[in-house]
Coordinates of C-alpha atoms and ligand atoms in Angstrom, one line a residue:
Chain A
M1 CA -17.4 18.6 -27.8
S2 CA -14.8 16.1 -26.9
N3 CA -12.4 15.8 -29.6
I4 CA -8.7 15.4 -28.8
E5 CA -6.0 17.5 -30.9
I6 CA -2.5 16.7 -30.2
K7 CA 0.0 19.1 -31.5
N8 CA 3.8 18.8 -31.6
F9 CA 3.6 16.7 -28.5
N10 CA 6.9 15.4 -27.0
M11 CA 7.3 13.4 -23.8
Y12 CA 10.4 12.3 -22.0
Y13 CA 11.2 9.8 -19.3
T14 CA 14.0 11.8 -17.8
N15 CA 16.5 11.8 -20.7
F16 CA 14.6 9.1 -22.7
H17 CA 12.6 10.7 -25.7
A18 CA 9.5 8.5 -25.7
L19 CA 7.2 10.4 -27.7
K20 CA 8.6 12.3 -30.6
N21 CA 6.6 15.2 -32.2
I22 CA 3.2 13.7 -32.3
N23 CA 0.4 15.4 -34.3
I24 CA -3.0 13.8 -34.4
N25 CA -6.7 14.7 -34.2
I26 CA -9.0 12.3 -32.6
A27 CA -12.6 12.8 -33.6
E28 CA -15.3 12.6 -30.8
K29 CA -17.7 9.9 -30.2
R30 CA -16.0 6.9 -32.0
V31 CA -13.3 4.5 -31.4
T32 CA -9.8 5.4 -32.2
A33 CA -7.3 2.6 -32.0
I34 CA -3.5 3.1 -31.4
I35 CA -1.4 0.1 -32.6
G36 CA 2.3 -0.6 -33.0
P37 CA 5.0 -2.9 -31.6
S38 CA 5.7 -3.3 -28.0
G39 CA 7.6 -0.2 -26.6
C40 CA 6.6 2.1 -29.3
G41 CA 5.0 4.6 -26.9
K42 CA 1.2 3.7 -27.1
S43 CA 0.8 3.6 -23.4
S44 CA 2.8 6.8 -23.0
L45 CA 0.7 8.6 -25.4
L46 CA -2.6 7.4 -23.8
R47 CA -1.3 8.2 -20.3
S48 CA -0.5 11.8 -21.5
I49 CA -4.0 12.4 -22.4
N50 CA -5.2 12.3 -18.9
R51 CA -2.0 13.3 -17.6
I52 CA -1.5 10.3 -15.4
N53 CA 2.0 10.2 -16.4
D54 CA 2.5 13.3 -14.4
T55 CA 2.8 11.0 -11.4
V56 CA 5.8 9.2 -12.8
D57 CA 9.2 10.5 -11.6
G58 CA 11.2 12.3 -14.4
V59 CA 8.4 12.8 -16.9
H60 CA 8.3 16.0 -18.8
T61 CA 6.5 17.1 -21.8
S62 CA 6.4 19.8 -24.6
G63 CA 3.8 20.8 -27.1
E64 CA 0.0 20.7 -26.7
I65 CA -2.9 18.3 -26.0
N66 CA -6.2 20.2 -26.6
I67 CA -9.3 18.8 -25.4
S68 CA -12.4 20.6 -26.7
G69 CA -9.9 23.4 -27.7
K70 CA -8.3 23.7 -24.3
N71 CA -4.6 22.6 -23.8
I72 CA -4.7 20.3 -20.8
Y73 CA -0.9 21.0 -20.2
N74 CA -1.8 24.7 -19.4
I75 CA -0.7 25.8 -15.9
E76 CA -4.2 26.7 -14.8
V77 CA -5.8 23.3 -15.6
N78 CA -7.2 21.5 -12.8
V79 CA -5.8 17.9 -13.0
G80 CA -8.5 16.3 -10.9
I81 CA -11.3 17.8 -13.1
L82 CA -9.4 16.8 -16.3
R83 CA -9.1 13.1 -15.1
R84 CA -12.8 13.0 -14.3
N85 CA -13.4 14.0 -17.8
V86 CA -10.9 11.7 -19.3
G87 CA -11.4 8.3 -17.7
M88 CA -9.0 5.5 -18.0
V89 CA -9.3 1.7 -18.0
F90 CA -6.2 -0.3 -17.6
Q91 CA -4.7 -3.6 -18.9
R92 CA -5.3 -5.6 -15.9
P93 CA -8.7 -5.1 -14.2
N94 CA -8.0 -3.3 -11.1
P95 CA -11.1 -3.0 -9.0
F96 CA -10.3 -1.8 -5.4
P97 CA -10.6 -4.5 -2.8
I98 CA -14.0 -3.3 -1.5
S99 CA -17.5 -3.9 -2.4
I100 CA -19.0 -3.6 -5.9
Y101 CA -21.1 -0.8 -4.7
E102 CA -18.3 1.2 -3.2
N103 CA -16.1 0.6 -6.3
V104 CA -18.5 2.5 -8.5
A105 CA -19.4 5.0 -5.7
F106 CA -15.7 5.7 -5.0
G107 CA -15.1 8.5 -7.5
L108 CA -18.5 10.2 -6.6
K109 CA -18.0 10.0 -2.9
V110 CA -14.2 10.9 -2.6
N111 CA -14.7 13.8 -5.2
R112 CA -17.6 14.9 -3.2
I113 CA -19.7 15.1 -6.6
Y114 CA -22.8 14.0 -4.9
S115 CA -23.6 13.4 -1.2
N116 CA -27.2 12.4 -1.4
K117 CA -27.5 8.7 -1.1
N118 CA -30.4 8.3 -3.5
V119 CA -28.7 10.3 -6.2
I120 CA -25.5 8.2 -5.8
D121 CA -27.5 5.0 -6.0
D122 CA -29.1 6.3 -9.1
V123 CA -25.9 7.0 -10.7
I124 CA -24.4 3.5 -9.6
E125 CA -27.4 1.8 -11.3
K126 CA -27.0 3.7 -14.4
S127 CA -23.2 3.1 -14.6
L128 CA -23.6 -0.5 -14.0
K129 CA -26.4 -0.7 -16.6
A130 CA -24.2 1.0 -19.1
V131 CA -21.7 -1.7 -18.8
L132 CA -24.4 -4.4 -18.8
L133 CA -23.4 -5.6 -15.4
W134 CA -26.5 -4.5 -13.5
N135 CA -28.6 -7.5 -13.9
H136 CA -25.8 -9.7 -12.7
V137 CA -24.8 -7.8 -9.7
K138 CA -27.9 -5.9 -8.4
D139 CA -28.5 -8.4 -5.7
K140 CA -24.9 -8.5 -4.5
L141 CA -23.8 -5.0 -4.5
R142 CA -22.2 -5.4 -1.1
K143 CA -20.1 -8.3 -2.2
S144 CA -16.4 -7.9 -2.7
A145 CA -15.6 -6.7 -6.2
L146 CA -12.8 -9.3 -6.3
S147 CA -15.5 -12.1 -6.3
L148 CA -16.3 -11.2 -9.9
T149 CA -14.8 -12.8 -13.0
L150 CA -12.1 -10.9 -14.7
E151 CA -14.5 -9.9 -17.5
Q152 CA -17.0 -8.6 -15.0
Q153 CA -14.2 -6.9 -13.0
Q154 CA -13.1 -5.0 -16.2
R155 CA -16.7 -4.1 -16.8
L156 CA -16.7 -2.9 -13.3
C157 CA -13.7 -0.8 -13.8
I158 CA -15.3 0.8 -16.8
A159 CA -18.5 1.5 -14.7
R160 CA -16.3 3.2 -12.1
V161 CA -15.1 5.4 -14.8
I162 CA -18.5 6.2 -16.3
A163 CA -19.8 7.1 -12.8
V164 CA -17.8 10.3 -12.8
A165 CA -19.2 11.4 -16.0
P166 CA -16.4 11.5 -18.4
S167 CA -16.6 12.5 -22.1
I168 CA -13.6 10.5 -23.1
I169 CA -12.5 6.9 -22.2
L170 CA -9.0 5.8 -22.6
L171 CA -8.5 2.0 -22.6
D172 CA -5.0 0.5 -22.5
E173 CA -5.2 -3.1 -23.8
P174 CA -8.3 -3.7 -21.9
C175 CA -8.8 -7.3 -23.1
S176 CA -5.3 -8.5 -22.9
S177 CA -6.0 -10.5 -19.6
L178 CA -9.3 -11.9 -20.9
D179 CA -10.3 -15.1 -22.8
P180 CA -11.6 -14.9 -26.3
I181 CA -15.3 -15.0 -25.5
A182 CA -14.8 -12.3 -22.7
T183 CA -12.7 -10.2 -25.2
Q184 CA -15.7 -10.4 -27.8
K185 CA -18.1 -9.2 -25.2
I186 CA -15.9 -6.3 -24.1
E187 CA -15.5 -5.4 -27.7
E188 CA -19.1 -5.1 -28.2
L189 CA -19.5 -3.0 -25.1
I190 CA -16.7 -0.6 -26.3
M191 CA -18.5 -0.2 -29.7
Q192 CA -21.7 0.5 -27.9
L193 CA -20.1 3.1 -25.5
S194 CA -18.7 4.8 -28.6
N195 CA -22.0 6.4 -29.2
K196 CA -21.7 8.4 -26.1
Y197 CA -18.1 8.6 -25.4
T198 CA -15.0 9.5 -27.4
I199 CA -12.9 6.2 -27.1
V200 CA -9.2 5.8 -27.5
L201 CA -8.1 2.2 -27.4
V202 CA -4.6 0.8 -27.3
T203 CA -4.3 -2.7 -28.5
H204 CA -1.7 -5.3 -29.5
N205 CA -4.4 -7.1 -31.3
M206 CA -4.6 -6.0 -34.9
Q207 CA -8.0 -8.0 -35.4
Q208 CA -9.4 -6.0 -32.5
A209 CA -8.5 -2.7 -34.0
A210 CA -9.8 -3.6 -37.3
R211 CA -13.1 -4.9 -35.8
I212 CA -14.1 -2.1 -33.5
S213 CA -12.3 1.2 -34.5
R214 CA -13.2 3.7 -37.0
S215 CA -9.8 5.3 -37.2
T216 CA -6.3 3.7 -36.4
A217 CA -3.1 5.3 -35.5
F218 CA 0.1 3.4 -36.2
M219 CA 3.1 4.2 -34.0
F220 CA 6.6 3.1 -34.2
L221 CA 9.6 4.0 -32.0
G222 CA 8.0 7.0 -30.5
K223 CA 6.7 8.4 -33.6
L224 CA 3.2 8.5 -35.1
I225 CA 3.8 6.9 -38.5
E226 CA 0.4 6.8 -39.9
F227 CA -3.2 7.9 -39.0
D228 CA -6.2 7.1 -41.1
D229 CA -9.5 5.4 -41.3
T230 CA -9.1 1.9 -40.0
E231 CA -10.1 0.4 -43.2
K232 CA -7.3 2.1 -45.1
I233 CA -4.7 1.4 -42.6
F234 CA -5.4 -2.3 -42.8
T235 CA -6.1 -2.5 -46.6
N236 CA -4.1 0.2 -48.2
P237 CA -1.7 1.9 -46.0
S238 CA 0.4 4.8 -47.5
I239 CA 3.6 4.1 -45.6
K240 CA 5.6 1.1 -45.9
E241 CA 6.2 0.4 -42.2
T242 CA 2.5 0.4 -41.6
E243 CA 2.1 -2.1 -44.3
D244 CA 4.8 -4.3 -42.9
Y245 CA 3.3 -4.2 -39.4
V246 CA -0.4 -4.9 -40.3
S247 CA 0.7 -7.6 -42.6
G248 CA 2.6 -9.2 -39.8
R249 CA 5.9 -8.8 -41.2
F250 CA 7.3 -7.5 -37.9
G251 CA 6.1 -6.6 -34.5
Chain B
M1 CA 30.5 -43.2 -0.4
I2 CA 27.3 -45.1 -0.3
K3 CA 24.8 -44.1 -2.9
L4 CA 21.4 -43.7 -1.3
S5 CA 18.1 -44.3 -3.1
P6 CA 16.2 -41.2 -3.9
R7 CA 13.3 -42.1 -1.6
L8 CA 15.7 -42.7 1.3
S9 CA 17.6 -39.3 0.8
Q10 CA 14.1 -37.7 0.7
K11 CA 13.4 -39.2 4.1
I12 CA 16.6 -38.4 5.6
S13 CA 16.4 -34.8 4.5
Y14 CA 12.9 -34.5 5.7
L15 CA 14.0 -35.8 9.0
L16 CA 16.9 -33.4 9.2
L17 CA 14.8 -30.5 8.4
F18 CA 12.2 -31.5 11.0
L19 CA 15.0 -31.8 13.6
A20 CA 16.1 -28.2 12.8
T21 CA 12.6 -27.1 13.5
V22 CA 12.3 -28.9 16.7
L23 CA 15.8 -27.5 17.8
A24 CA 14.6 -24.1 17.1
I25 CA 11.4 -24.2 19.1
V26 CA 12.3 -26.5 22.1
P27 CA 14.5 -24.0 24.0
G28 CA 11.7 -21.4 23.7
L29 CA 8.9 -23.8 24.9
L30 CA 11.1 -24.9 27.7
I31 CA 11.8 -21.5 28.9
I32 CA 8.1 -20.6 28.7
S33 CA 7.1 -23.8 30.5
I34 CA 9.6 -23.4 33.3
I35 CA 8.6 -19.8 33.9
I36 CA 4.9 -20.8 34.0
A37 CA 5.5 -23.8 36.2
K38 CA 7.7 -22.0 38.8
G39 CA 5.8 -18.7 38.7
K40 CA 2.2 -19.7 38.5
D41 CA 1.6 -19.9 42.3
V42 CA 2.7 -16.4 43.0
F43 CA 1.4 -15.0 39.7
F44 CA -2.1 -16.3 40.3
A45 CA -2.3 -15.1 43.9
W46 CA -3.0 -11.8 42.3
D47 CA -1.8 -9.8 45.3
F48 CA 1.6 -10.0 43.7
L49 CA 0.4 -8.1 40.7
T50 CA -1.7 -5.5 42.6
L51 CA 0.4 -4.6 45.6
M52 CA 3.4 -2.1 46.1
P53 CA 6.5 -3.8 46.9
I54 CA 7.5 -3.6 50.5
N55 CA 10.3 -4.6 52.9
G56 CA 13.1 -4.0 50.2
M57 CA 11.1 -5.8 47.7
L58 CA 11.1 -9.1 49.5
D59 CA 7.4 -8.7 50.0
G60 CA 4.5 -7.1 48.5
G61 CA 4.0 -7.0 44.8
I62 CA 5.2 -5.6 41.4
F63 CA 2.3 -3.3 40.7
P64 CA 4.6 -0.2 40.0
A65 CA 6.8 -2.1 37.6
I66 CA 3.7 -3.3 35.7
I67 CA 2.3 0.2 35.5
G68 CA 5.8 1.6 34.6
T69 CA 6.3 -0.8 31.7
L70 CA 2.6 -0.3 30.4
L71 CA 3.0 3.5 30.6
L72 CA 6.2 3.7 28.8
I73 CA 4.9 1.3 26.0
I74 CA 1.6 3.3 25.7
I75 CA 3.0 6.7 25.5
T76 CA 5.7 5.6 23.2
I77 CA 3.2 4.2 20.8
F78 CA 1.1 7.4 20.9
L79 CA 4.3 9.5 20.3
S80 CA 6.0 7.5 17.6
L81 CA 3.2 6.0 15.6
P82 CA 1.9 9.2 14.0
I83 CA 5.4 10.5 13.4
G84 CA 6.6 7.2 11.9
I85 CA 3.5 6.6 9.7
G86 CA 3.8 10.3 8.5
A87 CA 7.5 9.9 7.6
A88 CA 6.8 6.6 6.0
I89 CA 4.0 8.1 3.8
Y90 CA 6.3 11.1 3.0
L91 CA 9.1 8.8 1.9
N92 CA 7.0 6.3 0.0
E93 CA 4.3 8.5 -1.6
Y94 CA 5.8 11.9 -2.0
A95 CA 9.5 12.0 -1.9
K96 CA 11.3 12.3 -5.2
D97 CA 13.9 9.7 -5.9
N98 CA 16.9 11.8 -5.4
L99 CA 20.3 11.8 -3.6
L100 CA 18.8 13.3 -0.3
T101 CA 15.8 10.8 -0.3
R102 CA 18.2 7.8 -0.8
M103 CA 20.4 9.0 2.0
I104 CA 17.5 9.4 4.4
K105 CA 16.3 5.9 3.5
L106 CA 19.7 4.5 4.0
S107 CA 20.1 6.3 7.3
I108 CA 16.8 4.9 8.6
V109 CA 17.8 1.4 7.7
N110 CA 21.1 1.8 9.4
L111 CA 19.6 3.5 12.5
A112 CA 17.3 0.5 12.9
G113 CA 20.4 -1.6 13.4
V114 CA 22.1 0.6 16.2
P115 CA 22.4 -1.2 19.5
S116 CA 19.9 -0.2 22.1
I117 CA 22.5 0.8 24.7
V118 CA 23.7 3.4 22.3
Y119 CA 20.2 5.0 22.2
G120 CA 20.2 4.7 26.0
L121 CA 23.5 6.8 26.3
F122 CA 22.1 9.1 23.7
G123 CA 18.9 9.7 25.7
L124 CA 21.0 10.2 28.8
G125 CA 23.0 12.9 27.1
I126 CA 20.3 14.7 25.2
F127 CA 17.0 14.3 27.3
V128 CA 18.2 13.7 30.8
M129 CA 21.1 16.0 30.9
Y130 CA 20.9 18.6 28.1
L131 CA 17.2 19.2 28.1
K132 CA 17.2 18.7 31.9
L133 CA 14.2 16.3 31.9
G134 CA 16.0 14.3 34.5
V135 CA 15.6 10.5 34.9
S136 CA 11.9 10.4 34.1
I137 CA 9.1 8.8 32.2
I138 CA 9.2 11.5 29.6
A139 CA 13.0 11.2 29.0
G140 CA 12.4 7.2 28.7
V141 CA 9.6 7.7 26.4
L142 CA 11.5 10.0 24.1
T143 CA 14.5 7.7 24.1
L144 CA 12.2 4.7 23.2
S145 CA 10.5 6.7 20.5
V146 CA 13.9 7.7 18.9
M147 CA 14.9 4.1 19.0
E148 CA 11.5 2.8 17.6
L149 CA 11.0 5.4 15.0
P150 CA 13.4 3.8 12.4
V151 CA 11.7 0.4 12.9
I152 CA 8.2 1.8 12.7
I153 CA 9.2 3.9 9.5
T154 CA 10.7 0.8 7.9
T155 CA 7.7 -1.6 8.7
S156 CA 5.3 1.2 7.6
R157 CA 7.0 1.7 4.4
S158 CA 7.0 -2.0 3.5
A159 CA 3.3 -2.1 4.2
L160 CA 2.7 0.9 2.0
K161 CA 4.8 -0.5 -0.7
S162 CA 2.7 -3.7 -0.7
V163 CA -0.4 -1.9 -1.8
P164 CA -0.4 -2.4 -5.5
Y165 CA 0.5 0.5 -7.7
L166 CA -2.5 -0.3 -9.9
F167 CA -4.9 0.9 -7.0
R168 CA -3.2 4.3 -6.8
E169 CA -3.3 4.8 -10.6
A170 CA -7.0 3.7 -10.7
S171 CA -7.9 6.2 -8.1
L172 CA -5.7 9.0 -9.4
S173 CA -7.3 8.5 -12.9
L174 CA -10.7 9.0 -11.3
G175 CA -9.6 12.6 -10.6
V176 CA -9.1 11.8 -6.9
S177 CA -6.3 13.9 -5.5
R178 CA -3.0 12.5 -4.2
W179 CA -3.8 12.9 -0.6
D180 CA -7.3 11.5 -0.9
T181 CA -5.9 8.5 -2.7
I182 CA -3.5 7.8 0.2
K183 CA -6.3 8.4 2.7
Y184 CA -9.0 6.3 1.1
I185 CA -7.1 3.6 -0.9
V186 CA -3.4 3.4 0.3
L187 CA -3.7 3.6 4.1
P188 CA -6.8 1.4 4.5
N189 CA -4.9 -1.4 2.6
A190 CA -1.7 -0.8 4.4
I191 CA -3.0 -0.3 8.0
P192 CA -3.0 -4.0 8.9
G193 CA 0.6 -4.4 7.9
I194 CA 1.5 -1.2 9.6
L195 CA -0.3 -2.2 13.0
T196 CA 1.1 -5.7 12.9
G197 CA 4.7 -4.5 12.3
V198 CA 4.3 -1.8 15.0
I199 CA 2.8 -4.0 17.7
L200 CA 5.5 -6.6 17.2
S201 CA 8.3 -3.9 17.5
I202 CA 6.5 -2.5 20.5
A203 CA 6.3 -6.0 22.0
R204 CA 10.1 -6.1 21.7
I205 CA 10.6 -2.8 23.5
A206 CA 8.5 -4.1 26.4
G207 CA 11.5 -6.2 27.3
E208 CA 14.2 -3.6 26.8
T209 CA 16.4 -2.5 29.6
A210 CA 19.3 -0.7 27.9
P211 CA 17.5 2.4 26.6
L212 CA 15.8 3.1 29.8
L213 CA 18.5 2.2 32.4
F214 CA 19.9 5.7 32.5
T215 CA 16.8 7.6 31.3
A216 CA 13.7 6.4 33.1
V217 CA 14.3 3.6 35.6
A218 CA 14.1 3.7 39.5
F219 CA 15.5 0.9 41.3
Y220 CA 12.7 0.9 43.9
T221 CA 9.7 3.3 44.1
P222 CA 7.1 2.1 46.6
Y223 CA 4.5 4.3 45.0
L224 CA 3.1 5.1 41.5
P225 CA 4.5 7.9 39.4
H226 CA 2.5 11.2 39.9
S227 CA 3.6 12.9 36.5
I228 CA 5.7 12.2 33.5
Y229 CA 8.6 13.7 35.2
D230 CA 8.7 11.0 37.9
Q231 CA 11.0 7.8 37.6
V232 CA 9.4 4.4 37.3
M233 CA 10.0 0.8 37.9
I234 CA 9.9 -1.5 34.8
L235 CA 9.6 -5.1 34.6
P236 CA 12.7 -6.2 32.9
Y237 CA 14.9 -4.3 35.1
H238 CA 13.0 -5.3 38.2
L239 CA 13.6 -8.8 37.0
Y240 CA 17.3 -8.3 36.7
I241 CA 17.8 -6.7 40.1
T242 CA 15.7 -9.2 42.0
A243 CA 17.6 -12.0 40.3
T244 CA 21.0 -10.7 40.9
Q245 CA 21.2 -7.9 43.6
I246 CA 18.8 -9.1 46.3
P247 CA 19.9 -12.3 48.1
N248 CA 17.2 -14.3 50.1
I249 CA 14.4 -13.2 47.6
G250 CA 12.0 -16.2 46.9
K251 CA 12.7 -17.6 43.5
D252 CA 9.0 -17.9 42.8
R253 CA 8.7 -14.1 43.1
I254 CA 11.3 -13.9 40.4
F255 CA 9.7 -16.3 38.0
A256 CA 6.3 -14.6 38.6
T257 CA 7.8 -11.4 37.4
A258 CA 9.1 -13.1 34.4
F259 CA 5.6 -14.6 33.9
M260 CA 4.0 -11.1 33.9
L261 CA 6.6 -9.8 31.4
L262 CA 5.9 -12.7 29.2
M263 CA 2.2 -12.2 29.4
I264 CA 2.5 -8.5 28.3
V265 CA 4.7 -9.6 25.4
L266 CA 2.6 -12.6 24.2
T267 CA -0.7 -10.5 24.6
M268 CA 0.7 -7.9 22.2
N269 CA 1.8 -10.5 19.7
F270 CA -1.6 -12.1 20.1
I271 CA -3.4 -8.8 19.3
A272 CA -1.1 -8.5 16.2
I273 CA -2.1 -11.9 15.0
I274 CA -5.8 -11.2 15.5
I275 CA -5.4 -8.0 13.6
R276 CA -3.8 -9.7 10.8
I277 CA -6.4 -12.5 10.5
Y278 CA -9.2 -10.0 10.7
F279 CA -7.9 -8.1 7.7
R280 CA -6.6 -11.0 5.7
K281 CA -10.2 -12.2 5.6
N282 CA -11.5 -9.1 3.9
R283 CA -8.8 -8.8 1.1
K284 CA -7.1 -10.8 -1.3
W285 CA -5.0 -9.7 -4.3
Ligands
ATP1 N1 8.3 4.9 -16.3 C1 9.2 4.8 -17.3 N2 10.6 5.2 -17.2 C2 11.4 5.1 -18.2 N3 11.0 4.6 -19.5 C3 9.8 4.2 -19.6 C4 8.8 4.4 -18.6 N4 7.6 3.7 -19.0 C5 7.9 3.5 -20.4 N5 9.2 3.7 -20.8 C6 9.7 3.5 -21.9 O1 9.1 4.2 -22.9 C7 8.9 3.4 -24.1 C8 7.5 3.5 -24.4 O2 6.8 2.7 -23.5 P1 5.3 2.5 -23.5 O3 4.9 1.7 -22.3 O4 4.6 3.7 -23.8 O5 5.1 1.4 -24.7 P2 3.9 0.6 -25.4 O6 3.9 0.9 -26.8 O7 2.7 0.9 -24.5 O8 4.3 -0.9 -25.2 P3 3.5 -2.1 -24.8 O9 2.8 -2.5 -26.1 O10 4.7 -3.2 -24.4 O11 2.6 -1.8 -23.7 C9 9.5 2.1 -23.9 O12 10.8 2.1 -24.5 C10 9.6 2.0 -22.5 O13 10.8 1.3 -22.1
MG2 MG1 1.5 -0.3 -23.1

């Protein structure tokens, strides 16, 4: 199980109330999109699901985020293990300035998940295959990750996440620095990954949400306005603000 | 006023800027070439570098002064580098942005600007007299370290800051702890910047006299120090006294001393450049 149940969740940057009483149930093994105008809190919500926002000065929260029934904001939760289970891919591809191999091995080695080289090699091959990068890089694993194209770098970042065996992958506008062709390829990859992983995708691009997600959440000014099947959100939303946004009247 | 054509004014400003550059480097080159020209004969006789001074420094060499300078530099590096880097890591990676942190950061910036003679007098008061270390290598090293720490912390902090925040987040989001992120991601990417900055600042203290004048320096010791509680000769001070206090000394000896000091400083700068080139090759972001 890897569903995400967010209950009465609030988040503040010092005094700024960025997420206002969010309630949402994200089902497992499918793509859920979060859309909404700039500054509405999409990234803040996403970054609360793996608690990476804990590292920002002045952030505090109330309410619950339950993953597989357990509140990740509980005192006894091990944040390291949580973050391994809930991987994150960022807006700008951010491979480490080391080799392709070391990028994917990083989480395994530093977290001391495996120490046997053969096992690590195996995980790296599987992870790179999962993002359809293996054939391209198998002969240059020792080359710098920065020698790859942006699209390949983003695939590598996804492979780096997959290597530590998450069940959830959060993607924060993963295609916004890619060209249309690369975007399409990453979208295909995301859909394919949703067979195995629960995927939460923040996007500015409504066509993208419509193309690849099963459910869509619309946020506005820190609130969750509407959450429903993607088809319903884009063709027949129940709330006026959602309709205005998806029909391009603002945002 | 005559109106110049754009082309001509281009040329004139180019010429002026070029002249400014020449003016900036000519004095330096002149000093270096005079020192080399007048000091090279004694310098390359090697004896001068490897012998003890004798005969009231009129004869023999400057071996103890070379050793003294190197000793002070090396011990100071080993003492202040870990503390400085540690403080920089704390300030940059862990400290919450509150009033106390801001005050610490502000004081460090200001301490870096305190004149070295003030540190010299501080060292005299605290290390030499209060802690009764006497005029000694250890008192000099402690004084230099206190003086260098703000500089090391400042350069290390800017090197840490230049490591993109995205790398830290990527590592943390893989479940890697904060300390491991610092150890495996932040530091490896910041080390070249830290080392370059530190070596340059150390090169600067190689030529310092003021902080050591009352804390470590001997006018004349015809032997090498036996322990860290001994006094030492150092090159810049030796240069000063031979040039001003000892009449009848051969001018070429003075220039050869300056040559040696120059070599130490240039070597360290050179090492810093090599480190920078070496690491630049391997990363680009
Ligand atoms: N570190 C921070 N400190 C203070 N306020 C912040 C911080 N990060 C974000 N905010 C504020 O919180 C609100 C939500 O930001 P968030 O980044 O979650 O929006 P977003 O929907 O992801 O926007 P975008 O589409 O531009 O990425 C914004 O008003 C933003 O200014
Ligand atoms: Mg965002």
